Amino acid sequence: MSRTPAAGDNERAGTLLAGPGPLVVGILNVTPDSFSDGGDFLDPEAAASHAAAMLDEGAEIIDVGGESTRPGSDPVGQEDEIRRVIPVIEEILSTCPGAVISVDTYRSGTAEAALEAGASLVNDVSALRADPRMASVVAQAGCPVVLMHMKGEPKTMQREPRYEDVVREVRDFLARRAEYAVAAGVEDVVVDPGIGFGKNLGHNLALLHDLDAIVDLGFPVLLGASRKRFIGRITGVQEARERVFGTVATTVLAYERGARLFRVHDVRANREALAVAEAVVRGTR
Ligand code: HH2
């Protein structure tokens, strides 16, 4: 199935970011090895029907990824990544034509193909460091980019990560990467502290506790804590799929500290929690 992008497609995510409320980003991993949903959505029809369910439950954006970046994971080649994500993006847009799609990739070729297929946001866990062409691809498309902090690389990043002051180092890194993106012509920047990417339990908790230091940079902040290992460490819940209550706690607390986007597997639980959190913060319905 092929699709010609409609005029304005690449503005969809930017328009959402310009609005006021929190945004739920539903995770769709088209991978055999993701840590909590690996292998579930390799078939484009199964993937599109899961995307439709997440949109029904209140997700504003669907983040499609073709490579796991969990600790210890191996990279896949760009061709395989494209072969996984493009049919899924096309299938989602044929069944849910207005869907706002983000592509979780650090490769410019994959980003280009995904934007061409109708994605309107690039989620780059390398913060534009992995591929020198990525900044110009994003700038040219006029779409927003998520810049995430990661120390090291997925394969080895959890081997005793060290910081002198994790919050200051992550904030300074994100400020530098945002400056780089803006200088390259990127108009919309979202920053993300990269929970679990080269961070131990204490580092993750410090970043969540002091999230306002990242919010103060002045860019929308995305939090990706969904079902992650540190939640299992705190609650004792070993099975990643069962970490929904712990995930919701991170969503609500991060929302109160000023985060705008929440990249989650369990859309309904997080959407409902955010609706209540928003109402309480406003003090009125
Ligand atoms: N976390 C993962 C993947 N992409 N992108 C952003 N911006 N922030 C994150 O925290 C983030 C991310 C890892 O989670 P998941 O996609 O569920 O697992 P896997 O990498 O195993 O596919």
PDB file of C-alpha atoms and ligand atoms in Angstrom:
ATOM      1  CA  MET A   1       0.000   0.000   0.000  1.00  0.00           C
ATOM      2  CA  SER A   2       1.471   3.408  -0.846  1.00  0.00           C
ATOM      3  CA  ARG A   3       0.293   6.794   0.154  1.00  0.00           C
ATOM      4  CA  THR A   4       1.124  10.312  -0.994  1.00  0.00           C
ATOM      5  CA  PRO A   5       1.540  12.566   2.050  1.00  0.00           C
ATOM      6  CA  ALA A   6      -1.156  15.252   2.168  1.00  0.00           C
ATOM      7  CA  ALA A   7      -0.108  18.896   2.416  1.00  0.00           C
ATOM      8  CA  GLY A   8       0.405  19.805   6.062  1.00  0.00           C
ATOM      9  CA  ASP A   9       0.984  16.205   7.222  1.00  0.00           C
ATOM     10  CA  ASN A  10       4.270  17.112   8.830  1.00  0.00           C
ATOM     11  CA  GLU A  11       2.597  19.874  10.824  1.00  0.00           C
ATOM     12  CA  ARG A  12       0.282  17.546  12.706  1.00  0.00           C
ATOM     13  CA  ALA A  13       2.573  16.858  15.658  1.00  0.00           C
ATOM     14  CA  GLY A  14       3.676  20.506  15.792  1.00  0.00           C
ATOM     15  CA  THR A  15       0.046  21.616  16.059  1.00  0.00           C
ATOM     16  CA  LEU A  16      -0.503  19.253  18.982  1.00  0.00           C
ATOM     17  CA  LEU A  17       2.609  20.554  20.738  1.00  0.00           C
ATOM     18  CA  ALA A  18       1.353  24.109  20.398  1.00  0.00           C
ATOM     19  CA  GLY A  19      -1.786  23.225  22.399  1.00  0.00           C
ATOM     20  CA  PRO A  20      -2.027  23.451  26.180  1.00  0.00           C
ATOM     21  CA  GLY A  21      -2.709  19.986  27.623  1.00  0.00           C
ATOM     22  CA  PRO A  22      -0.653  16.880  28.401  1.00  0.00           C
ATOM     23  CA  LEU A  23      -0.147  14.509  25.446  1.00  0.00           C
ATOM     24  CA  VAL A  24      -0.204  10.732  25.660  1.00  0.00           C
ATOM     25  CA  VAL A  25       2.193   9.009  23.277  1.00  0.00           C
ATOM     26  CA  GLY A  26       1.224   5.349  22.787  1.00  0.00           C
ATOM     27  CA  ILE A  27       4.155   2.971  22.273  1.00  0.00           C
ATOM     28  CA  LEU A  28       4.101   0.623  19.297  1.00  0.00           C
ATOM     29  CA  ASN A  29       7.218  -1.527  19.095  1.00  0.00           C
ATOM     30  CA  VAL A  30       7.506  -3.408  15.818  1.00  0.00           C
ATOM     31  CA  THR A  31      10.356  -5.531  17.149  1.00  0.00           C
ATOM     32  CA  PRO A  32      10.881  -9.138  18.164  1.00  0.00           C
ATOM     33  CA  ASP A  33      12.851  -8.180  21.300  1.00  0.00           C
ATOM     34  CA  SER A  34      11.421  -5.104  23.062  1.00  0.00           C
ATOM     35  CA  PHE A  35      11.503  -5.531  26.825  1.00  0.00           C
ATOM     36  CA  SER A  36       7.761  -5.583  27.454  1.00  0.00           C
ATOM     37  CA  ASP A  37       5.904  -6.039  24.153  1.00  0.00           C
ATOM     38  CA  GLY A  38       8.525  -7.657  21.896  1.00  0.00           C
ATOM     39  CA  GLY A  39       7.004  -9.770  19.111  1.00  0.00           C
ATOM     40  CA  ASP A  40       3.403  -8.657  19.741  1.00  0.00           C
ATOM     41  CA  PHE A  41       3.044  -6.294  16.776  1.00  0.00           C
ATOM     42  CA  LEU A  42       5.313  -7.523  13.977  1.00  0.00           C
ATOM     43  CA  ASP A  43       2.369  -7.994  11.645  1.00  0.00           C
ATOM     44  CA  PRO A  44       1.223  -4.601  10.226  1.00  0.00           C
ATOM     45  CA  GLU A  45      -2.462  -5.429  10.718  1.00  0.00           C
ATOM     46  CA  ALA A  46      -1.968  -6.420  14.361  1.00  0.00           C
ATOM     47  CA  ALA A  47       0.154  -3.283  14.839  1.00  0.00           C
ATOM     48  CA  ALA A  48      -2.460  -1.012  13.236  1.00  0.00           C
ATOM     49  CA  SER A  49      -5.256  -2.512  15.291  1.00  0.00           C
ATOM     50  CA  HIS A  50      -3.232  -1.928  18.481  1.00  0.00           C
ATOM     51  CA  ALA A  51      -2.606   1.675  17.329  1.00  0.00           C
ATOM     52  CA  ALA A  52      -6.347   2.117  16.730  1.00  0.00           C
ATOM     53  CA  ALA A  53      -7.075   0.784  20.228  1.00  0.00           C
ATOM     54  CA  MET A  54      -4.558   3.209  21.770  1.00  0.00           C
ATOM     55  CA  LEU A  55      -6.073   6.135  19.817  1.00  0.00           C
ATOM     56  CA  ASP A  56      -9.537   5.086  21.056  1.00  0.00           C
ATOM     57  CA  GLU A  57      -8.218   5.063  24.601  1.00  0.00           C
ATOM     58  CA  GLY A  58      -7.039   8.652  24.223  1.00  0.00           C
ATOM     59  CA  ALA A  59      -3.487   8.602  22.841  1.00  0.00           C
ATOM     60  CA  GLU A  60      -2.717  11.748  20.839  1.00  0.00           C
ATOM     61  CA  ILE A  61       0.406  10.325  19.174  1.00  0.00           C
ATOM     62  CA  ILE A  62       1.549   6.798  18.227  1.00  0.00           C
ATOM     63  CA  ASP A  63       5.318   6.238  18.488  1.00  0.00           C
ATOM     64  CA  VAL A  64       6.377   3.502  16.057  1.00  0.00           C
ATOM     65  CA  GLY A  65       9.790   1.926  16.632  1.00  0.00           C
ATOM     66  CA  GLY A  66      11.617  -0.811  14.714  1.00  0.00           C
ATOM     67  CA  GLU A  67      14.594  -1.350  17.012  1.00  0.00           C
ATOM     68  CA  SER A  68      14.691  -2.160  20.702  1.00  0.00           C
ATOM     69  CA  THR A  69      16.967   0.111  22.750  1.00  0.00           C
ATOM     70  CA  ARG A  70      16.492  -1.809  25.986  1.00  0.00           C
ATOM     71  CA  PRO A  71      19.674  -2.407  28.017  1.00  0.00           C
ATOM     72  CA  GLY A  72      21.789  -5.091  26.328  1.00  0.00           C
ATOM     73  CA  SER A  73      19.987  -4.880  22.972  1.00  0.00           C
ATOM     74  CA  ASP A  74      21.760  -5.154  19.622  1.00  0.00           C
ATOM     75  CA  PRO A  75      21.172  -2.609  16.836  1.00  0.00           C
ATOM     76  CA  VAL A  76      19.374  -3.653  13.637  1.00  0.00           C
ATOM     77  CA  GLY A  77      20.352  -2.347  10.185  1.00  0.00           C
ATOM     78  CA  GLN A  78      18.531   0.572   8.580  1.00  0.00           C
ATOM     79  CA  GLU A  79      17.017  -1.653   5.893  1.00  0.00           C
ATOM     80  CA  ASP A  80      15.474  -3.990   8.458  1.00  0.00           C
ATOM     81  CA  GLU A  81      14.268  -1.046  10.489  1.00  0.00           C
ATOM     82  CA  ILE A  82      12.586   0.494   7.431  1.00  0.00           C
ATOM     83  CA  ARG A  83      11.096  -2.874   6.485  1.00  0.00           C
ATOM     84  CA  ARG A  84       9.522  -3.099   9.936  1.00  0.00           C
ATOM     85  CA  VAL A  85       8.158   0.404  10.452  1.00  0.00           C
ATOM     86  CA  ILE A  86       7.008   1.686   7.044  1.00  0.00           C
ATOM     87  CA  PRO A  87       4.278  -0.924   6.360  1.00  0.00           C
ATOM     88  CA  VAL A  88       2.996  -0.314   9.889  1.00  0.00           C
ATOM     89  CA  ILE A  89       2.851   3.485   9.442  1.00  0.00           C
ATOM     90  CA  GLU A  90       1.045   2.998   6.114  1.00  0.00           C
ATOM     91  CA  GLU A  91      -1.407   0.535   7.638  1.00  0.00           C
ATOM     92  CA  ILE A  92      -2.167   2.833  10.596  1.00  0.00           C
ATOM     93  CA  LEU A  93      -2.813   5.778   8.286  1.00  0.00           C
ATOM     94  CA  SER A  94      -5.024   3.728   6.026  1.00  0.00           C
ATOM     95  CA  THR A  95      -7.172   2.568   8.954  1.00  0.00           C
ATOM     96  CA  CYS A  96      -6.936   5.777  11.056  1.00  0.00           C
ATOM     97  CA  PRO A  97      -6.327   8.568   8.492  1.00  0.00           C
ATOM     98  CA  GLY A  98      -5.916  11.433  10.967  1.00  0.00           C
ATOM     99  CA  ALA A  99      -3.461   9.643  13.272  1.00  0.00           C
ATOM    100  CA  VAL A 100      -0.404  11.571  14.429  1.00  0.00           C
ATOM    101  CA  ILE A 101       2.607   9.290  14.148  1.00  0.00           C
ATOM    102  CA  SER A 102       6.075   9.598  15.584  1.00  0.00           C
ATOM    103  CA  VAL A 103       8.989   7.434  14.457  1.00  0.00           C
ATOM    104  CA  ASP A 104      11.403   6.192  17.111  1.00  0.00           C
ATOM    105  CA  THR A 105      14.704   6.115  15.224  1.00  0.00           C
ATOM    106  CA  TYR A 106      18.183   7.653  15.256  1.00  0.00           C
ATOM    107  CA  ARG A 107      18.786   6.886  11.548  1.00  0.00           C
ATOM    108  CA  SER A 108      18.087   9.629   9.010  1.00  0.00           C
ATOM    109  CA  GLY A 109      17.130   7.163   6.250  1.00  0.00           C
ATOM    110  CA  THR A 110      14.448   5.603   8.443  1.00  0.00           C
ATOM    111  CA  ALA A 111      13.228   9.034   9.543  1.00  0.00           C
ATOM    112  CA  GLU A 112      13.009  10.226   5.925  1.00  0.00           C
ATOM    113  CA  ALA A 113      11.058   7.146   4.833  1.00  0.00           C
ATOM    114  CA  ALA A 114       8.714   7.455   7.831  1.00  0.00           C
ATOM    115  CA  LEU A 115       8.080  11.175   7.227  1.00  0.00           C
ATOM    116  CA  GLU A 116       7.390  10.389   3.577  1.00  0.00           C
ATOM    117  CA  ALA A 117       4.909   7.710   4.683  1.00  0.00           C
ATOM    118  CA  GLY A 118       3.090  10.262   6.857  1.00  0.00           C
ATOM    119  CA  ALA A 119       4.835  10.399  10.259  1.00  0.00           C
ATOM    120  CA  SER A 120       5.077  13.929  11.666  1.00  0.00           C
ATOM    121  CA  LEU A 121       7.508  13.672  14.586  1.00  0.00           C
ATOM    122  CA  VAL A 122      10.966  12.133  15.000  1.00  0.00           C
ATOM    123  CA  ASN A 123      11.872  10.583  18.354  1.00  0.00           C
ATOM    124  CA  ASP A 124      15.676  10.343  18.394  1.00  0.00           C
ATOM    125  CA  VAL A 125      17.107   8.604  21.473  1.00  0.00           C
ATOM    126  CA  SER A 126      20.575   9.803  20.422  1.00  0.00           C
ATOM    127  CA  ALA A 127      19.495  13.480  20.425  1.00  0.00           C
ATOM    128  CA  LEU A 128      20.754  13.924  16.811  1.00  0.00           C
ATOM    129  CA  ARG A 129      24.244  12.553  17.629  1.00  0.00           C
ATOM    130  CA  ALA A 130      24.105   9.141  15.939  1.00  0.00           C
ATOM    131  CA  ASP A 131      23.550  10.245  12.348  1.00  0.00           C
ATOM    132  CA  PRO A 132      25.006  13.519  11.044  1.00  0.00           C
ATOM    133  CA  ARG A 133      22.198  13.866   8.459  1.00  0.00           C
ATOM    134  CA  MET A 134      19.386  13.629  10.975  1.00  0.00           C
ATOM    135  CA  ALA A 135      19.261  17.327  11.946  1.00  0.00           C
ATOM    136  CA  SER A 136      18.883  18.458   8.328  1.00  0.00           C
ATOM    137  CA  VAL A 137      16.247  15.793   7.598  1.00  0.00           C
ATOM    138  CA  VAL A 138      14.162  17.002  10.554  1.00  0.00           C
ATOM    139  CA  ALA A 139      14.734  20.689   9.732  1.00  0.00           C
ATOM    140  CA  GLN A 140      13.758  20.153   6.099  1.00  0.00           C
ATOM    141  CA  ALA A 141      10.582  18.282   7.061  1.00  0.00           C
ATOM    142  CA  GLY A 142       9.621  21.095   9.459  1.00  0.00           C
ATOM    143  CA  CYS A 143       8.597  18.544  12.064  1.00  0.00           C
ATOM    144  CA  PRO A 144       9.318  18.438  15.808  1.00  0.00           C
ATOM    145  CA  VAL A 145      12.059  16.242  17.234  1.00  0.00           C
ATOM    146  CA  VAL A 146      12.417  14.572  20.632  1.00  0.00           C
ATOM    147  CA  LEU A 147      15.986  14.876  21.947  1.00  0.00           C
ATOM    148  CA  MET A 148      16.663  12.226  24.589  1.00  0.00           C
ATOM    149  CA  HIS A 149      19.586  11.946  26.976  1.00  0.00           C
ATOM    150  CA  MET A 150      21.484   8.660  26.948  1.00  0.00           C
ATOM    151  CA  LYS A 151      24.840   7.910  28.566  1.00  0.00           C
ATOM    152  CA  GLY A 152      26.723   5.293  26.541  1.00  0.00           C
ATOM    153  CA  GLU A 153      24.967   2.895  24.180  1.00  0.00           C
ATOM    154  CA  PRO A 154      22.114   0.445  24.778  1.00  0.00           C
ATOM    155  CA  LYS A 155      24.392  -2.611  24.644  1.00  0.00           C
ATOM    156  CA  THR A 156      26.495  -1.480  27.630  1.00  0.00           C
ATOM    157  CA  MET A 157      24.810   1.601  29.131  1.00  0.00           C
ATOM    158  CA  GLN A 158      23.658  -0.089  32.360  1.00  0.00           C
ATOM    159  CA  ARG A 159      27.171  -1.246  33.334  1.00  0.00           C
ATOM    160  CA  GLU A 160      27.732   1.000  36.359  1.00  0.00           C
ATOM    161  CA  PRO A 161      26.705   4.385  34.947  1.00  0.00           C
ATOM    162  CA  ARG A 162      28.340   7.250  36.873  1.00  0.00           C
ATOM    163  CA  TYR A 163      27.574  10.957  37.211  1.00  0.00           C
ATOM    164  CA  GLU A 164      28.830  13.683  39.534  1.00  0.00           C
ATOM    165  CA  ASP A 165      25.456  15.401  39.441  1.00  0.00           C
ATOM    166  CA  VAL A 166      22.998  13.559  37.225  1.00  0.00           C
ATOM    167  CA  VAL A 167      20.369  16.322  37.064  1.00  0.00           C
ATOM    168  CA  ARG A 168      22.879  19.038  36.143  1.00  0.00           C
ATOM    169  CA  GLU A 169      24.629  16.822  33.578  1.00  0.00           C
ATOM    170  CA  VAL A 170      21.385  15.731  31.888  1.00  0.00           C
ATOM    171  CA  ARG A 171      20.017  19.290  31.877  1.00  0.00           C
ATOM    172  CA  ASP A 172      23.251  20.709  30.399  1.00  0.00           C
ATOM    173  CA  PHE A 173      23.376  17.958  27.767  1.00  0.00           C
ATOM    174  CA  LEU A 174      19.764  18.653  26.707  1.00  0.00           C
ATOM    175  CA  ALA A 175      20.422  22.411  26.588  1.00  0.00           C
ATOM    176  CA  ARG A 176      23.429  21.825  24.292  1.00  0.00           C
ATOM    177  CA  ARG A 177      21.558  19.422  22.018  1.00  0.00           C
ATOM    178  CA  ALA A 178      18.559  21.772  21.786  1.00  0.00           C
ATOM    179  CA  GLU A 179      20.905  24.616  20.833  1.00  0.00           C
ATOM    180  CA  TYR A 180      22.452  22.391  18.147  1.00  0.00           C
ATOM    181  CA  ALA A 181      19.004  21.435  16.786  1.00  0.00           C
ATOM    182  CA  VAL A 182      17.786  25.029  16.668  1.00  0.00           C
ATOM    183  CA  ALA A 183      21.003  26.160  14.938  1.00  0.00           C
ATOM    184  CA  ALA A 184      20.400  23.420  12.329  1.00  0.00           C
ATOM    185  CA  GLY A 185      16.959  24.899  11.605  1.00  0.00           C
ATOM    186  CA  VAL A 186      14.738  22.607  13.708  1.00  0.00           C
ATOM    187  CA  GLU A 187      11.748  24.641  14.862  1.00  0.00           C
ATOM    188  CA  ASP A 188      10.123  22.415  17.474  1.00  0.00           C
ATOM    189  CA  VAL A 189      12.241  20.722  20.114  1.00  0.00           C
ATOM    190  CA  VAL A 190      11.041  18.337  22.840  1.00  0.00           C
ATOM    191  CA  VAL A 191      13.520  17.216  25.510  1.00  0.00           C
ATOM    192  CA  ASP A 192      13.583  13.945  27.440  1.00  0.00           C
ATOM    193  CA  PRO A 193      15.785  12.946  30.407  1.00  0.00           C
ATOM    194  CA  GLY A 194      15.997   9.354  29.079  1.00  0.00           C
ATOM    195  CA  ILE A 195      14.829   7.347  32.071  1.00  0.00           C
ATOM    196  CA  GLY A 196      16.793   4.068  32.218  1.00  0.00           C
ATOM    197  CA  PHE A 197      19.295   5.022  29.512  1.00  0.00           C
ATOM    198  CA  GLY A 198      22.635   4.786  31.312  1.00  0.00           C
ATOM    199  CA  LYS A 199      21.073   5.438  34.728  1.00  0.00           C
ATOM    200  CA  ASN A 200      20.725   3.453  37.917  1.00  0.00           C
ATOM    201  CA  LEU A 201      17.764   3.583  40.286  1.00  0.00           C
ATOM    202  CA  GLY A 202      19.118   6.629  42.162  1.00  0.00           C
ATOM    203  CA  HIS A 203      19.784   8.511  38.918  1.00  0.00           C
ATOM    204  CA  ASN A 204      16.236   7.841  37.642  1.00  0.00           C
ATOM    205  CA  LEU A 205      14.707   8.948  40.938  1.00  0.00           C
ATOM    206  CA  ALA A 206      16.825  12.129  41.077  1.00  0.00           C
ATOM    207  CA  LEU A 207      15.733  13.049  37.538  1.00  0.00           C
ATOM    208  CA  LEU A 208      12.068  12.465  38.345  1.00  0.00           C
ATOM    209  CA  HIS A 209      12.311  14.297  41.682  1.00  0.00           C
ATOM    210  CA  ASP A 210      14.045  17.326  40.124  1.00  0.00           C
ATOM    211  CA  LEU A 211      12.286  17.240  36.757  1.00  0.00           C
ATOM    212  CA  ASP A 212      11.541  20.960  37.042  1.00  0.00           C
ATOM    213  CA  ALA A 213      15.246  21.614  36.340  1.00  0.00           C
ATOM    214  CA  ILE A 214      14.669  20.102  32.882  1.00  0.00           C
ATOM    215  CA  VAL A 215      11.257  21.789  32.466  1.00  0.00           C
ATOM    216  CA  ASP A 216      12.998  25.134  33.190  1.00  0.00           C
ATOM    217  CA  LEU A 217      14.944  24.782  29.922  1.00  0.00           C
ATOM    218  CA  GLY A 218      11.722  26.028  28.296  1.00  0.00           C
ATOM    219  CA  PHE A 219      11.059  23.118  25.916  1.00  0.00           C
ATOM    220  CA  PRO A 220       8.182  20.625  26.244  1.00  0.00           C
ATOM    221  CA  VAL A 221       9.422  17.639  28.290  1.00  0.00           C
ATOM    222  CA  LEU A 222       8.653  14.019  27.380  1.00  0.00           C
ATOM    223  CA  LEU A 223       8.817  11.312  30.024  1.00  0.00           C
ATOM    224  CA  GLY A 224       9.420   7.687  29.059  1.00  0.00           C
ATOM    225  CA  ALA A 225       9.172   5.716  32.285  1.00  0.00           C
ATOM    226  CA  SER A 226       6.521   3.212  31.186  1.00  0.00           C
ATOM    227  CA  ARG A 227       6.965  -0.292  32.666  1.00  0.00           C
ATOM    228  CA  LYS A 228      10.698   0.319  33.121  1.00  0.00           C
ATOM    229  CA  ARG A 229      12.968  -1.749  35.331  1.00  0.00           C
ATOM    230  CA  PHE A 230      13.351   0.861  38.106  1.00  0.00           C
ATOM    231  CA  ILE A 231       9.593   0.559  38.739  1.00  0.00           C
ATOM    232  CA  GLY A 232      10.061  -3.188  39.193  1.00  0.00           C
ATOM    233  CA  ARG A 233      12.977  -2.516  41.564  1.00  0.00           C
ATOM    234  CA  ILE A 234      10.740  -0.338  43.771  1.00  0.00           C
ATOM    235  CA  THR A 235       7.525  -2.381  43.645  1.00  0.00           C
ATOM    236  CA  GLY A 236       8.940  -5.897  43.293  1.00  0.00           C
ATOM    237  CA  VAL A 237       6.806  -6.423  40.159  1.00  0.00           C
ATOM    238  CA  GLN A 238       9.029  -8.559  37.919  1.00  0.00           C
ATOM    239  CA  GLU A 239       6.697  -8.846  34.916  1.00  0.00           C
ATOM    240  CA  ALA A 240       7.076  -5.631  32.858  1.00  0.00           C
ATOM    241  CA  ARG A 241       3.457  -5.725  31.630  1.00  0.00           C
ATOM    242  CA  GLU A 242       2.242  -5.596  35.217  1.00  0.00           C
ATOM    243  CA  ARG A 243       4.046  -2.357  36.135  1.00  0.00           C
ATOM    244  CA  VAL A 244       1.083  -0.171  35.200  1.00  0.00           C
ATOM    245  CA  PHE A 245       0.344   1.241  38.676  1.00  0.00           C
ATOM    246  CA  GLY A 246       3.966   2.248  39.198  1.00  0.00           C
ATOM    247  CA  THR A 247       4.008   3.816  35.728  1.00  0.00           C
ATOM    248  CA  VAL A 248       0.914   5.871  36.509  1.00  0.00           C
ATOM    249  CA  ALA A 249       2.621   7.248  39.635  1.00  0.00           C
ATOM    250  CA  THR A 250       5.502   8.540  37.487  1.00  0.00           C
ATOM    251  CA  THR A 251       3.058  10.080  34.989  1.00  0.00           C
ATOM    252  CA  VAL A 252       1.102  12.008  37.605  1.00  0.00           C
ATOM    253  CA  LEU A 253       4.155  13.249  39.508  1.00  0.00           C
ATOM    254  CA  ALA A 254       5.971  14.242  36.310  1.00  0.00           C
ATOM    255  CA  TYR A 255       2.839  16.046  35.075  1.00  0.00           C
ATOM    256  CA  GLU A 256       2.725  18.038  38.294  1.00  0.00           C
ATOM    257  CA  ARG A 257       6.385  18.965  37.807  1.00  0.00           C
ATOM    258  CA  GLY A 258       5.638  20.269  34.301  1.00  0.00           C
ATOM    259  CA  ALA A 259       6.183  17.343  31.862  1.00  0.00           C
ATOM    260  CA  ARG A 260       3.946  17.598  28.743  1.00  0.00           C
ATOM    261  CA  LEU A 261       4.297  14.271  26.885  1.00  0.00           C
ATOM    262  CA  PHE A 262       4.021  10.780  28.348  1.00  0.00           C
ATOM    263  CA  ARG A 263       5.320   7.862  26.283  1.00  0.00           C
ATOM    264  CA  VAL A 264       3.392   4.872  27.626  1.00  0.00           C
ATOM    265  CA  HIS A 265       2.272   1.336  26.825  1.00  0.00           C
ATOM    266  CA  ASP A 266      -0.942   1.454  28.906  1.00  0.00           C
ATOM    267  CA  VAL A 267      -2.803   4.368  27.380  1.00  0.00           C
ATOM    268  CA  ARG A 268      -6.128   4.175  29.194  1.00  0.00           C
ATOM    269  CA  ALA A 269      -4.659   4.043  32.699  1.00  0.00           C
ATOM    270  CA  ASN A 270      -2.309   6.958  32.066  1.00  0.00           C
ATOM    271  CA  ARG A 271      -4.927   9.043  30.188  1.00  0.00           C
ATOM    272  CA  GLU A 272      -7.454   8.698  33.014  1.00  0.00           C
ATOM    273  CA  ALA A 273      -4.842   9.504  35.641  1.00  0.00           C
ATOM    274  CA  LEU A 274      -3.801  12.595  33.667  1.00  0.00           C
ATOM    275  CA  ALA A 275      -7.425  13.739  33.333  1.00  0.00           C
ATOM    276  CA  VAL A 276      -7.802  13.646  37.117  1.00  0.00           C
ATOM    277  CA  ALA A 277      -4.362  15.181  37.719  1.00  0.00           C
ATOM    278  CA  GLU A 278      -5.168  18.020  35.283  1.00  0.00           C
ATOM    279  CA  ALA A 279      -8.491  18.717  36.980  1.00  0.00           C
ATOM    280  CA  VAL A 280      -6.879  18.773  40.425  1.00  0.00           C
ATOM    281  CA  VAL A 281      -4.048  21.055  39.287  1.00  0.00           C
ATOM    282  CA  ARG A 282      -6.614  23.430  37.749  1.00  0.00           C
ATOM    283  CA  GLY A 283      -8.847  23.103  40.806  1.00  0.00           C
ATOM    284  CA  THR A 284     -11.984  22.888  38.636  1.00  0.00           C
ATOM    285  CA  ARG A 285     -13.459  20.787  35.816  1.00  0.00           C
TER     286      ARG A 285
HETATM  287  N1  HH2 B   1      12.388   4.510  25.919  1.00  0.00           N
HETATM  288  C1  HH2 B   1      12.446   3.462  25.083  1.00  0.00           C
HETATM  289  C2  HH2 B   1      12.426   3.652  23.700  1.00  0.00           C
HETATM  290  N2  HH2 B   1      12.336   4.886  23.170  1.00  0.00           N
HETATM  291  N3  HH2 B   1      12.165   7.231  23.470  1.00  0.00           N
HETATM  292  C3  HH2 B   1      12.115   8.284  24.282  1.00  0.00           C
HETATM  293  N4  HH2 B   1      12.019   9.537  23.772  1.00  0.00           N
HETATM  294  N5  HH2 B   1      12.149   8.157  25.655  1.00  0.00           N
HETATM  295  C4  HH2 B   1      12.250   6.934  26.247  1.00  0.00           C
HETATM  296  O1  HH2 B   1      12.304   6.870  27.495  1.00  0.00           O
HETATM  297  C5  HH2 B   1      12.299   5.782  25.412  1.00  0.00           C
HETATM  298  C6  HH2 B   1      12.262   5.963  24.001  1.00  0.00           C
HETATM  299  C7  HH2 B   1      12.526   2.071  25.650  1.00  0.00           C
HETATM  300  O2  HH2 B   1      11.263   1.566  25.920  1.00  0.00           O
HETATM  301  P1  HH2 B   1      10.432   0.599  24.953  1.00  0.00           P
HETATM  302  O3  HH2 B   1      10.213   1.219  23.616  1.00  0.00           O
HETATM  303  O4  HH2 B   1       9.195   0.199  25.648  1.00  0.00           O
HETATM  304  O5  HH2 B   1      11.339  -0.691  24.835  1.00  0.00           O
HETATM  305  P2  HH2 B   1      12.367  -1.198  23.735  1.00  0.00           P
HETATM  306  O6  HH2 B   1      13.458  -0.164  23.606  1.00  0.00           O
HETATM  307  O7  HH2 B   1      12.865  -2.503  24.314  1.00  0.00           O
HETATM  308  O8  HH2 B   1      11.635  -1.360  22.449  1.00  0.00           O
END
